[in-house]
Every structure is written in C-alpha cells, then in structure tokens.
PDB file of C-alpha atoms in Angstrom:
ATOM      1  CA  MET V   1     122.416  94.014 113.855  1.00  0.00           C
ATOM      2  CA  THR V   2     122.609  90.565 112.344  1.00  0.00           C
ATOM      3  CA  SER V   3     120.352  89.560 109.476  1.00  0.00           C
ATOM      4  CA  GLU V   4     118.486  86.313 109.179  1.00  0.00           C
ATOM      5  CA  PRO V   5     120.121  83.811 106.806  1.00  0.00           C
ATOM      6  CA  SER V   6     118.146  83.509 103.575  1.00  0.00           C
ATOM      7  CA  ASN V   7     117.035  80.332 101.891  1.00  0.00           C
ATOM      8  CA  ALA V   8     119.448  81.031  99.056  1.00  0.00           C
ATOM      9  CA  GLU V   9     122.401  80.722 101.435  1.00  0.00           C
ATOM     10  CA  PHE V  10     121.137  77.392 102.736  1.00  0.00           C
ATOM     11  CA  PRO V  11     119.397  75.632  99.801  1.00  0.00           C
ATOM     12  CA  VAL V  12     117.134  72.742 100.632  1.00  0.00           C
ATOM     13  CA  PRO V  13     118.924  69.553  99.600  1.00  0.00           C
ATOM     14  CA  GLN V  14     117.151  67.505  96.972  1.00  0.00           C
ATOM     15  CA  ARG V  15     116.160  64.072  98.144  1.00  0.00           C
ATOM     16  CA  SER V  16     117.673  61.194  96.258  1.00  0.00           C
ATOM     17  CA  LEU V  17     114.288  59.614  95.527  1.00  0.00           C
ATOM     18  CA  ASP V  18     112.737  62.757  94.007  1.00  0.00           C
ATOM     19  CA  PRO V  19     113.725  61.950  90.375  1.00  0.00           C
ATOM     20  CA  PHE V  20     112.414  58.405  90.796  1.00  0.00           C
ATOM     21  CA  ARG V  21     109.158  59.648  92.326  1.00  0.00           C
ATOM     22  CA  ARG V  22     108.634  62.202  89.557  1.00  0.00           C
ATOM     23  CA  ALA V  23     109.283  59.567  86.886  1.00  0.00           C
ATOM     24  CA  VAL V  24     106.793  57.172  88.489  1.00  0.00           C
ATOM     25  CA  LEU V  25     104.137  59.878  88.747  1.00  0.00           C
ATOM     26  CA  ARG V  26     104.762  60.918  85.140  1.00  0.00           C
ATOM     27  CA  GLY V  27     104.354  57.326  83.976  1.00  0.00           C
ATOM     28  CA  LEU V  28     101.210  56.965  86.074  1.00  0.00           C
ATOM     29  CA  ALA V  29      99.773  60.141  84.540  1.00  0.00           C
ATOM     30  CA  ILE V  30     100.402  58.717  81.063  1.00  0.00           C
ATOM     31  CA  LEU V  31      99.008  55.251  81.850  1.00  0.00           C
ATOM     32  CA  LEU V  32      95.898  56.144  83.861  1.00  0.00           C
ATOM     33  CA  PRO V  33      93.806  58.011  81.216  1.00  0.00           C
ATOM     34  CA  PRO V  34      93.681  55.163  78.648  1.00  0.00           C
ATOM     35  CA  LEU V  35      93.432  52.544  81.386  1.00  0.00           C
ATOM     36  CA  LEU V  36      90.529  54.281  83.129  1.00  0.00           C
ATOM     37  CA  THR V  37      88.832  54.845  79.764  1.00  0.00           C
ATOM     38  CA  ILE V  38      88.975  51.103  79.049  1.00  0.00           C
ATOM     39  CA  VAL V  39      87.769  50.273  82.564  1.00  0.00           C
ATOM     40  CA  ILE V  40      84.803  52.653  82.273  1.00  0.00           C
ATOM     41  CA  PHE V  41      83.759  51.261  78.891  1.00  0.00           C
ATOM     42  CA  LEU V  42      84.088  47.697  80.207  1.00  0.00           C
ATOM     43  CA  TRP V  43      82.007  48.605  83.252  1.00  0.00           C
ATOM     44  CA  VAL V  44      79.316  50.170  81.055  1.00  0.00           C
ATOM     45  CA  GLY V  45      79.345  47.110  78.767  1.00  0.00           C
ATOM     46  CA  ASN V  46      79.087  44.680  81.679  1.00  0.00           C
ATOM     47  CA  THR V  47      76.285  46.744  83.224  1.00  0.00           C
ATOM     48  CA  VAL V  48      74.304  46.714  79.970  1.00  0.00           C
ATOM     49  CA  ALA V  49      74.936  42.982  79.557  1.00  0.00           C
ATOM     50  CA  ASN V  50      74.037  42.050  83.143  1.00  0.00           C
ATOM     51  CA  TYR V  51      70.972  44.239  83.600  1.00  0.00           C
ATOM     52  CA  MET V  52      69.575  44.529  80.051  1.00  0.00           C
ATOM     53  CA  LEU V  53      70.846  41.885  77.648  1.00  0.00           C
ATOM     54  CA  ASP V  54      70.852  38.948  80.083  1.00  0.00           C
ATOM     55  CA  PRO V  55      67.256  39.554  81.250  1.00  0.00           C
ATOM     56  CA  MET V  56      66.149  39.792  77.598  1.00  0.00           C
ATOM     57  CA  GLU V  57      67.985  36.552  76.824  1.00  0.00           C
ATOM     58  CA  ASN V  58      66.418  34.809  79.827  1.00  0.00           C
ATOM     59  CA  LEU V  59      62.994  36.038  78.734  1.00  0.00           C
ATOM     60  CA  ALA V  60      63.513  34.702  75.214  1.00  0.00           C
ATOM     61  CA  ARG V  61      64.793  31.402  76.606  1.00  0.00           C
ATOM     62  CA  GLY V  62      61.729  31.072  78.840  1.00  0.00           C
ATOM     63  CA  VAL V  63      59.326  31.802  75.995  1.00  0.00           C
ATOM     64  CA  LEU V  64      61.047  29.307  73.707  1.00  0.00           C
ATOM     65  CA  PHE V  65      61.096  26.642  76.414  1.00  0.00           C
ATOM     66  CA  ARG V  66      57.401  27.141  77.113  1.00  0.00           C
ATOM     67  CA  TYR V  67      56.122  27.149  73.545  1.00  0.00           C
ATOM     68  CA  ALA V  68      58.777  25.397  71.420  1.00  0.00           C
ATOM     69  CA  THR V  69      59.572  22.268  73.423  1.00  0.00           C
ATOM     70  CA  ASP V  70      58.318  18.756  72.799  1.00  0.00           C
ATOM     71  CA  ILE V  71      58.605  16.974  76.144  1.00  0.00           C
ATOM     72  CA  HIS V  72      56.344  14.086  77.092  1.00  0.00           C
ATOM     73  CA  ASN V  73      55.977  11.816  80.088  1.00  0.00           C
ATOM     74  CA  VAL V  74      56.669   8.086  79.877  1.00  0.00           C
ATOM     75  CA  ASP V  75      53.079   7.268  80.779  1.00  0.00           C
ATOM     76  CA  GLU V  76      51.929   9.064  77.606  1.00  0.00           C
ATOM     77  CA  PHE V  77      54.050   7.027  75.185  1.00  0.00           C
ATOM     78  CA  GLY V  78      54.604   3.870  77.191  1.00  0.00           C
ATOM     79  CA  PRO V  79      57.916   2.324  78.234  1.00  0.00           C
ATOM     80  CA  PRO V  80      60.928   2.628  75.884  1.00  0.00           C
ATOM     81  CA  ASN V  81      62.654  -0.264  74.151  1.00  0.00           C
ATOM     82  CA  ALA V  82      66.077  -1.639  75.037  1.00  0.00           C
ATOM     83  CA  GLN V  83      67.810   1.326  73.388  1.00  0.00           C
ATOM     84  CA  GLY V  84      65.682   3.800  75.357  1.00  0.00           C
ATOM     85  CA  LEU V  85      63.674   4.786  72.277  1.00  0.00           C
ATOM     86  CA  THR V  86      60.058   4.874  71.240  1.00  0.00           C
ATOM     87  CA  VAL V  87      58.296   5.910  68.045  1.00  0.00           C
ATOM     88  CA  VAL V  88      55.181   8.093  68.026  1.00  0.00           C
ATOM     89  CA  ASP V  89      53.564   9.350  64.796  1.00  0.00           C
ATOM     90  CA  GLY V  90      56.669   8.434  62.838  1.00  0.00           C
ATOM     91  CA  GLU V  91      59.077  10.390  65.062  1.00  0.00           C
ATOM     92  CA  GLN V  92      61.585   8.807  67.394  1.00  0.00           C
ATOM     93  CA  TYR V  93      61.764   9.916  71.023  1.00  0.00           C
ATOM     94  CA  ARG V  94      64.553   9.311  73.534  1.00  0.00           C
ATOM     95  CA  ALA V  95      63.882   8.528  77.184  1.00  0.00           C
ATOM     96  CA  THR V  96      65.682  10.713  79.729  1.00  0.00           C
ATOM     97  CA  GLY V  97      66.775  10.053  83.264  1.00  0.00           C
ATOM     98  CA  ASP V  98      63.817  11.865  84.835  1.00  0.00           C
ATOM     99  CA  GLY V  99      61.181   9.641  83.212  1.00  0.00           C
ATOM    100  CA  LYS V 100      60.369  11.826  80.214  1.00  0.00           C
ATOM    101  CA  TYR V 101      60.759  11.732  76.431  1.00  0.00           C
ATOM    102  CA  VAL V 102      62.467  14.235  74.143  1.00  0.00           C
ATOM    103  CA  PRO V 103      62.792  14.022  70.352  1.00  0.00           C
ATOM    104  CA  LEU V 104      65.772  11.912  69.348  1.00  0.00           C
ATOM    105  CA  ARG V 105      67.056  14.638  66.999  1.00  0.00           C
ATOM    106  CA  VAL V 106      67.160  17.085  69.925  1.00  0.00           C
ATOM    107  CA  TYR V 107      68.975  14.614  72.136  1.00  0.00           C
ATOM    108  CA  GLN V 108      71.508  13.726  69.425  1.00  0.00           C
ATOM    109  CA  ASP V 109      72.197  17.400  68.662  1.00  0.00           C
ATOM    110  CA  VAL V 110      72.957  18.124  72.316  1.00  0.00           C
ATOM    111  CA  ARG V 111      75.008  14.926  72.692  1.00  0.00           C
ATOM    112  CA  ASP V 112      77.080  15.704  69.588  1.00  0.00           C
ATOM    113  CA  ARG V 113      78.018  19.099  71.011  1.00  0.00           C
ATOM    114  CA  LEU V 114      78.429  18.283  74.691  1.00  0.00           C
ATOM    115  CA  GLY V 115      79.572  14.670  74.563  1.00  0.00           C
ATOM    116  CA  PRO V 116      79.869  13.134  78.028  1.00  0.00           C
ATOM    117  CA  ASP V 117      78.578  16.373  79.604  1.00  0.00           C
ATOM    118  CA  THR V 118      75.118  15.832  78.103  1.00  0.00           C
ATOM    119  CA  PRO V 119      72.411  16.464  80.744  1.00  0.00           C
ATOM    120  CA  THR V 120      70.293  13.542  81.887  1.00  0.00           C
ATOM    121  CA  ASN V 121      66.952  15.313  82.440  1.00  0.00           C
ATOM    122  CA  ALA V 122      64.626  16.601  79.735  1.00  0.00           C
ATOM    123  CA  LYS V 123      64.545  20.249  80.873  1.00  0.00           C
ATOM    124  CA  ASP V 124      68.319  20.698  80.822  1.00  0.00           C
ATOM    125  CA  ILE V 125      68.578  18.896  77.486  1.00  0.00           C
ATOM    126  CA  TYR V 126      66.074  21.263  75.892  1.00  0.00           C
ATOM    127  CA  LEU V 127      67.675  24.341  77.487  1.00  0.00           C
ATOM    128  CA  SER V 128      71.024  23.293  76.037  1.00  0.00           C
ATOM    129  CA  TYR V 129      69.364  22.727  72.679  1.00  0.00           C
ATOM    130  CA  ILE V 130      67.741  26.183  72.776  1.00  0.00           C
ATOM    131  CA  ASN V 131      71.051  27.850  73.679  1.00  0.00           C
ATOM    132  CA  GLN V 132      72.959  26.039  70.954  1.00  0.00           C
ATOM    133  CA  THR V 133      70.344  26.371  68.220  1.00  0.00           C
ATOM    134  CA  TRP V 134      68.360  29.568  68.680  1.00  0.00           C
ATOM    135  CA  LEU V 135      70.327  31.699  71.177  1.00  0.00           C
ATOM    136  CA  GLN V 136      73.864  31.659  69.836  1.00  0.00           C
ATOM    137  CA  ARG V 137      75.689  34.755  71.073  1.00  0.00           C
ATOM    138  CA  GLN V 138      76.991  35.873  67.671  1.00  0.00           C
ATOM    139  CA  PHE V 139      73.393  36.205  66.494  1.00  0.00           C
ATOM    140  CA  VAL V 140      71.618  37.045  69.731  1.00  0.00           C
ATOM    141  CA  ILE V 141      73.724  40.040  70.802  1.00  0.00           C
ATOM    142  CA  PRO V 142      73.223  42.086  67.575  1.00  0.00           C
ATOM    143  CA  VAL V 143      69.482  41.318  67.603  1.00  0.00           C
ATOM    144  CA  PHE V 144      69.104  42.200  71.274  1.00  0.00           C
ATOM    145  CA  LEU V 145      71.116  45.410  70.812  1.00  0.00           C
ATOM    146  CA  CYS V 146      68.769  46.435  67.997  1.00  0.00           C
ATOM    147  CA  VAL V 147      65.778  45.651  70.210  1.00  0.00           C
ATOM    148  CA  LEU V 148      67.337  47.602  73.083  1.00  0.00           C
ATOM    149  CA  ILE V 149      67.960  50.634  70.878  1.00  0.00           C
ATOM    150  CA  LEU V 150      64.372  50.429  69.624  1.00  0.00           C
ATOM    151  CA  VAL V 151      63.065  50.261  73.201  1.00  0.00           C
ATOM    152  CA  LEU V 152      65.202  53.245  74.214  1.00  0.00           C
ATOM    153  CA  TYR V 153      63.946  55.181  71.197  1.00  0.00           C
ATOM    154  CA  LEU V 154      60.306  54.457  72.024  1.00  0.00           C
ATOM    155  CA  LEU V 155      60.910  55.289  75.684  1.00  0.00           C
ATOM    156  CA  GLY V 156      62.509  58.593  74.730  1.00  0.00           C
ATOM    157  CA  LYS V 157      59.617  59.475  72.427  1.00  0.00           C
ATOM    158  CA  PHE V 158      57.134  58.534  75.135  1.00  0.00           C
ATOM    159  CA  LEU V 159      58.854  60.657  77.780  1.00  0.00           C
ATOM    160  CA  ALA V 160      59.039  63.583  75.344  1.00  0.00           C
ATOM    161  CA  ALA V 161      55.246  63.506  74.990  1.00  0.00           C
ATOM    162  CA  GLY V 162      52.985  65.223  77.462  1.00  0.00           C
ATOM    163  CA  VAL V 163      51.629  62.094  79.143  1.00  0.00           C
ATOM    164  CA  GLY V 164      55.049  60.477  79.476  1.00  0.00           C
ATOM    165  CA  ARG V 165      56.592  63.646  80.854  1.00  0.00           C
ATOM    166  CA  PHE V 166      53.799  63.923  83.427  1.00  0.00           C
ATOM    167  CA  PHE V 167      54.273  60.372  84.703  1.00  0.00           C
ATOM    168  CA  TRP V 168      58.061  60.777  84.798  1.00  0.00           C
ATOM    169  CA  THR V 169      57.733  64.034  86.752  1.00  0.00           C
ATOM    170  CA  GLN V 170      55.482  62.344  89.298  1.00  0.00           C
ATOM    171  CA  LEU V 171      57.953  59.465  89.628  1.00  0.00           C
ATOM    172  CA  GLU V 172      60.857  61.850  90.220  1.00  0.00           C
ATOM    173  CA  ARG V 173      58.855  63.702  92.854  1.00  0.00           C
ATOM    174  CA  LEU V 174      58.282  60.396  94.611  1.00  0.00           C
ATOM    175  CA  ILE V 175      62.009  59.569  94.447  1.00  0.00           C
ATOM    176  CA  HIS V 176      62.951  62.979  95.883  1.00  0.00           C
ATOM    177  CA  ARG V 177      60.848  62.224  98.951  1.00  0.00           C
ATOM    178  CA  VAL V 178      62.948  59.196  99.900  1.00  0.00           C
ATOM    179  CA  PRO V 179      65.765  60.506 102.162  1.00  0.00           C
ATOM    180  CA  LEU V 180      68.801  58.449 101.109  1.00  0.00           C
ATOM    181  CA  VAL V 181      67.726  57.556  97.583  1.00  0.00           C
ATOM    182  CA  ARG V 182      67.162  61.175  96.534  1.00  0.00           C
ATOM    183  CA  ASN V 183      70.791  62.137  97.266  1.00  0.00           C
ATOM    184  CA  VAL V 184      72.190  59.298  95.168  1.00  0.00           C
ATOM    185  CA  TYR V 185      69.612  59.816  92.413  1.00  0.00           C
ATOM    186  CA  SER V 186      70.289  63.561  92.172  1.00  0.00           C
ATOM    187  CA  SER V 187      74.043  63.022  91.822  1.00  0.00           C
ATOM    188  CA  VAL V 188      73.636  60.281  89.209  1.00  0.00           C
ATOM    189  CA  LYS V 189      71.071  62.347  87.292  1.00  0.00           C
ATOM    190  CA  GLN V 190      73.440  65.320  87.084  1.00  0.00           C
ATOM    191  CA  VAL V 191      76.128  63.110  85.559  1.00  0.00           C
ATOM    192  CA  THR V 192      73.791  61.404  83.074  1.00  0.00           C
ATOM    193  CA  ASP V 193      72.151  64.695  82.070  1.00  0.00           C
ATOM    194  CA  PHE V 194      75.580  66.175  81.404  1.00  0.00           C
ATOM    195  CA  MET V 195      76.687  63.154  79.346  1.00  0.00           C
ATOM    196  CA  PHE V 196      73.554  62.306  77.346  1.00  0.00           C
ATOM    197  CA  THR V 197      71.280  65.355  77.300  1.00  0.00           C
ATOM    198  CA  ASP V 198      71.685  68.192  74.852  1.00  0.00           C
ATOM    199  CA  PRO V 199      71.740  71.549  76.633  1.00  0.00           C
ATOM    200  CA  ASP V 200      68.635  73.700  76.202  1.00  0.00           C
ATOM    201  CA  VAL V 201      70.731  76.875  76.133  1.00  0.00           C
ATOM    202  CA  ASP V 202      72.806  77.939  73.123  1.00  0.00           C
ATOM    203  CA  TYR V 203      76.046  79.603  74.160  1.00  0.00           C
ATOM    204  CA  THR V 204      77.305  82.210  71.715  1.00  0.00           C
ATOM    205  CA  ARG V 205      80.801  82.824  73.075  1.00  0.00           C
ATOM    206  CA  VAL V 206      82.999  82.640  76.166  1.00  0.00           C
ATOM    207  CA  VAL V 207      83.869  85.702  78.257  1.00  0.00           C
ATOM    208  CA  ALA V 208      85.517  86.482  81.553  1.00  0.00           C
ATOM    209  CA  VAL V 209      83.708  88.601  84.135  1.00  0.00           C
ATOM    210  CA  GLU V 210      84.815  89.985  87.488  1.00  0.00           C
ATOM    211  CA  TYR V 211      82.606  87.971  89.792  1.00  0.00           C
ATOM    212  CA  PRO V 212      81.826  87.661  92.698  1.00  0.00           C
ATOM    213  CA  ARG V 213      83.841  90.861  93.236  1.00  0.00           C
ATOM    214  CA  LYS V 214      86.377  93.077  91.518  1.00  0.00           C
ATOM    215  CA  GLY V 215      89.709  91.356  91.017  1.00  0.00           C
ATOM    216  CA  ILE V 216      88.291  87.822  90.832  1.00  0.00           C
ATOM    217  CA  TRP V 217      87.763  86.636  87.268  1.00  0.00           C
ATOM    218  CA  THR V 218      85.262  83.943  86.337  1.00  0.00           C
ATOM    219  CA  VAL V 219      84.714  82.142  83.046  1.00  0.00           C
ATOM    220  CA  ALA V 220      81.154  82.677  81.784  1.00  0.00           C
ATOM    221  CA  PHE V 221      79.049  81.672  78.776  1.00  0.00           C
ATOM    222  CA  VAL V 222      77.127  84.378  76.932  1.00  0.00           C
ATOM    223  CA  THR V 223      73.460  83.399  76.527  1.00  0.00           C
ATOM    224  CA  GLY V 224      71.797  86.589  75.269  1.00  0.00           C
ATOM    225  CA  ASP V 225      71.292  90.357  75.535  1.00  0.00           C
ATOM    226  CA  SER V 226      69.313  90.151  78.797  1.00  0.00           C
ATOM    227  CA  MET V 227      66.307  92.413  79.512  1.00  0.00           C
ATOM    228  CA  SER V 228      65.739  95.864  78.074  1.00  0.00           C
ATOM    229  CA  GLU V 229      64.808  97.278  81.501  1.00  0.00           C
ATOM    230  CA  ILE V 230      68.230  96.332  82.873  1.00  0.00           C
ATOM    231  CA  ARG V 231      69.896  97.883  79.820  1.00  0.00           C
ATOM    232  CA  ASP V 232      67.980 101.132  80.335  1.00  0.00           C
ATOM    233  CA  ALA V 233      68.919 101.218  84.003  1.00  0.00           C
ATOM    234  CA  ALA V 234      72.614 100.598  83.226  1.00  0.00           C
ATOM    235  CA  HIS V 235      72.598 103.233  80.414  1.00  0.00           C
ATOM    236  CA  GLU V 236      74.782 100.990  78.253  1.00  0.00           C
ATOM    237  CA  PRO V 237      74.598  97.614  76.510  1.00  0.00           C
ATOM    238  CA  VAL V 238      74.335  94.573  78.803  1.00  0.00           C
ATOM    239  CA  MET V 239      74.248  90.841  78.284  1.00  0.00           C
ATOM    240  CA  SER V 240      73.192  87.761  80.232  1.00  0.00           C
ATOM    241  CA  VAL V 241      75.826  85.166  81.041  1.00  0.00           C
ATOM    242  CA  LEU V 242      75.798  81.770  82.694  1.00  0.00           C
ATOM    243  CA  ILE V 243      78.310  81.343  85.518  1.00  0.00           C
ATOM    244  CA  PRO V 244      79.111  77.599  85.516  1.00  0.00           C
ATOM    245  CA  THR V 245      80.123  75.640  88.590  1.00  0.00           C
ATOM    246  CA  SER V 246      82.895  73.064  88.681  1.00  0.00           C
ATOM    247  CA  PRO V 247      82.949  70.221  87.897  1.00  0.00           C
ATOM    248  CA  MET V 248      79.386  70.291  86.429  1.00  0.00           C
ATOM    249  CA  PRO V 249      79.255  73.278  84.044  1.00  0.00           C
ATOM    250  CA  PHE V 250      75.543  72.874  83.307  1.00  0.00           C
ATOM    251  CA  THR V 251      74.746  73.680  86.919  1.00  0.00           C
ATOM    252  CA  GLY V 252      75.198  77.349  87.684  1.00  0.00           C
ATOM    253  CA  PHE V 253      73.368  80.644  87.759  1.00  0.00           C
ATOM    254  CA  THR V 254      72.626  83.501  85.395  1.00  0.00           C
ATOM    255  CA  ILE V 255      73.678  87.121  85.893  1.00  0.00           C
ATOM    256  CA  THR V 256      73.497  90.255  83.781  1.00  0.00           C
ATOM    257  CA  VAL V 257      76.704  92.248  83.275  1.00  0.00           C
ATOM    258  CA  LYS V 258      77.750  95.290  81.282  1.00  0.00           C
ATOM    259  CA  LYS V 259      79.406  94.455  77.998  1.00  0.00           C
ATOM    260  CA  SER V 260      82.171  96.947  78.762  1.00  0.00           C
ATOM    261  CA  GLU V 261      83.059  94.991  81.905  1.00  0.00           C
ATOM    262  CA  THR V 262      83.619  91.671  80.147  1.00  0.00           C
ATOM    263  CA  VAL V 263      86.667  90.262  78.385  1.00  0.00           C
ATOM    264  CA  ASP V 264      86.201  88.091  75.306  1.00  0.00           C
ATOM    265  CA  LEU V 265      88.221  84.875  75.557  1.00  0.00           C
ATOM    266  CA  ASP V 266      89.757  83.409  72.405  1.00  0.00           C
ATOM    267  CA  ILE V 267      88.697  79.835  73.212  1.00  0.00           C
ATOM    268  CA  THR V 268      85.953  77.526  72.020  1.00  0.00           C
ATOM    269  CA  ILE V 269      82.929  76.435  74.030  1.00  0.00           C
ATOM    270  CA  ASP V 270      84.379  72.913  74.366  1.00  0.00           C
ATOM    271  CA  GLN V 271      87.684  74.265  75.672  1.00  0.00           C
ATOM    272  CA  ALA V 272      85.807  76.358  78.239  1.00  0.00           C
ATOM    273  CA  PHE V 273      83.847  73.282  79.326  1.00  0.00           C
ATOM    274  CA  GLN V 274      87.083  71.328  79.765  1.00  0.00           C
ATOM    275  CA  PHE V 275      88.544  74.175  81.816  1.00  0.00           C
ATOM    276  CA  VAL V 276      85.524  74.225  84.130  1.00  0.00           C
ATOM    277  CA  ILE V 277      85.164  70.430  84.415  1.00  0.00           C
ATOM    278  CA  SER V 278      88.849  70.038  85.312  1.00  0.00           C
ATOM    279  CA  CYS V 279      88.580  72.852  87.893  1.00  0.00           C
ATOM    280  CA  GLY V 280      91.082  74.933  85.936  1.00  0.00           C
ATOM    281  CA  VAL V 281      93.668  72.201  85.384  1.00  0.00           C
ATOM    282  CA  VAL V 282      93.097  71.789  81.632  1.00  0.00           C
ATOM    283  CA  VAL V 283      93.966  74.976  79.753  1.00  0.00           C
ATOM    284  CA  PRO V 284      93.534  75.781  76.030  1.00  0.00           C
ATOM    285  CA  PRO V 285      96.174  74.396  73.617  1.00  0.00           C
ATOM    286  CA  LYS V 286      97.093  77.937  72.547  1.00  0.00           C
ATOM    287  CA  GLN V 287      98.272  78.721  76.075  1.00  0.00           C
ATOM    288  CA  ILE V 288     100.258  75.475  76.151  1.00  0.00           C
ATOM    289  CA  ALA V 289     102.004  76.396  72.885  1.00  0.00           C
ATOM    290  CA  GLU V 290     102.829  79.902  74.107  1.00  0.00           C
ATOM    291  CA  ALA V 291     104.237  78.582  77.391  1.00  0.00           C
ATOM    292  CA  ARG V 292     106.400  76.027  75.589  1.00  0.00           C
ATOM    293  CA  ALA V 293     107.637  78.667  73.160  1.00  0.00           C
ATOM    294  CA  LYS V 294     108.689  80.900  76.051  1.00  0.00           C
ATOM    295  CA  GLN V 295     110.417  77.989  77.767  1.00  0.00           C
ATOM    296  CA  ALA V 296     112.287  77.129  74.571  1.00  0.00           C
ATOM    297  CA  ALA V 297     113.358  80.761  74.182  1.00  0.00           C
ATOM    298  CA  GLY V 298     114.621  80.843  77.762  1.00  0.00           C
ATOM    299  CA  ARG V 299     112.286  83.600  78.863  1.00  0.00           C
ATOM    300  CA  THR V 300     110.889  81.651  81.823  1.00  0.00           C
ATOM    301  CA  GLU V 301     112.920  80.597  84.816  1.00  0.00           C
ATOM    302  CA  GLU V 302     110.570  77.823  85.968  1.00  0.00           C
ATOM    303  CA  PRO V 303     108.714  75.345  83.722  1.00  0.00           C
ATOM    304  CA  MET V 304     104.958  75.857  83.705  1.00  0.00           C
ATOM    305  CA  ALA V 305     102.857  72.842  84.693  1.00  0.00           C
ATOM    306  CA  LEU V 306      99.976  73.068  82.240  1.00  0.00           C
ATOM    307  CA  THR V 307      97.631  70.411  81.009  1.00  0.00           C
ATOM    308  CA  ALA V 308      96.240  70.420  77.498  1.00  0.00           C
ATOM    309  CA  PRO V 309      92.731  69.189  76.693  1.00  0.00           C
ATOM    310  CA  THR V 310      92.421  65.775  75.088  1.00  0.00           C
ATOM    311  CA  SER V 311      90.314  66.650  72.061  1.00  0.00           C
ATOM    312  CA  ASP V 312      90.618  66.620  68.311  1.00  0.00           C
ATOM    313  CA  ASP V 313      91.345  70.344  68.346  1.00  0.00           C
ATOM    314  CA  ASP V 314      94.853  69.793  69.787  1.00  0.00           C
TER     315      ASP V 314
END
C-alpha cells in the first residue's frame, strides 16, 4: 500500500516577487495611517469651511455691502469733471464705468492693492474694498470660529432642554419616514454619536463570557449587578454586561451572566474598544510584548501577526 506524498516532501516553491510584495505592503501599512489621518482632517476642515464659514462670510459681506456702502448714481451728483471726479459735501467721489459714484478713498484703496485688475463697476469695487478692509482672512477666521463655537454651544444647550429635545425628536421621526434618507442618516448618526457623544453607561471593567454558546468567548463590558430576582433564581451572584458589536461598540445588547462564568480581562476599557472596533485585529500591548518576548527566546516557530493599538498607553 503506497502512501500519499506529504507537503513536506514537496514544499511549495516561494515566488520570486513575494519579498517585494511583502515589503510594499509593509510600507503601505506604515504610510496609510498618517496619510489617511491628514486626509480626514483636511476633509473635515474643508467641509466646515465650505458649509459653515463661507456662508457666514457671505452673510457678513452682504450685510456690510447693504448698510456700509456709499454708492450714488450720476444723476444725483451731476456729471464728473475731466478727471472723473466730483465733490459733494467736502468729499471727493470717483465715477465708475457703470455710471455711478464711489468715494475716492475707496477707489484709491482698491486701485493701490489691485493695480490694473481694479474693477470698473461700483459694486465690484466696494466688494473688493470690503474683502480687503473688513474681511481679511487672518482676522475673519478666528472670529467666525468663535461665533461657530458659540452657536454650537447654544444649539447643544437648546437640544438638551425639554422643548429642544421634543422638536429634535419630531424631526428625526420625520427623517426616519423617508426611505433612502433614513438609511444614510442612521449610519451617519451612529458614527457621529460614537465620536462626539459621551456614553450614558459607565463601564466598570472588561470580562469575557461564553456567548452565544459554550466554547465561544465574547468580550463584554460590566455595567452593574443586574436584578435581584435573577440573582435569587440563579442562587449565586450575577452581573449585567453589555455585549458590543463590531465595529460600533456602543451598539449591542445587554445580558445577565453568573459571575462564576466570567473571566476578568487585564485590559483597559479603551483597549477593549479598540479590539472591538478593529474586529479583533488590534490586541492589547501586553500581548504584543509577550509574543515578541517568546519570538526572541525562540519558543515560537512562526511569527505572530499582531497589531498594537495606537494610543498613549503603548
């Protein structure tokens, strides 16, 4: 009886491009995190600028143009002299190409800054003057950011009140009735709630429970001692835990388990969150150190592919 040849007798040849491919992937793994971080922050900054700061700047420009301009028609002041000027109440005015007058000081200020690119009509001249005099970016952006933060603060206080919460609840109910919009809104709301909202539940520690059946271990967050009726029925101490779902750990469900059937994990709440968000890819730094120590001592045959969390606790 002949035996089948094993894989050890006929090893799979290593492809010549494997080292190159692994090096490229390793470099990509190093480059992508900081690059994507920069891209995300730039996207957030551009979004705030395009949809918040720019509308506020346009509003301020419109208000200033409506109430702080001094534009007159030629028929009010009469025709200009040979130099295109006229004097009214001791102030000189300059005629523009659209048959209007603007103060000479405004025209000269714009001309000194723009030179040959100076607009020919009164509206554009005054808009340029407003941008150069009152809406300079180095002053406008800090002021608008302060105003934006104040508006967000007032909006948050309003929504935290009873009336604001009622109106916001009614608006969300209306959004959830729109077929396509509700799917996008629900997904975006989960992300923003996870990023910007403090959790209402205080987690005391991290444990592992056998759920949904024996032999399958799940990371869980301890939230309390559960109900006394369940404790009396179990005839031993119990506790309530939150079973998080990946990759959104704040979405999950609560179960009650016996304390004797749980395993305390020597990790922090943040490390457990990183483990759940990464779907188990990011493991605690302690496990990384132990794996590297074993590899250095030669006690492991194959290197372990583990990822450490990127936090200040490393």
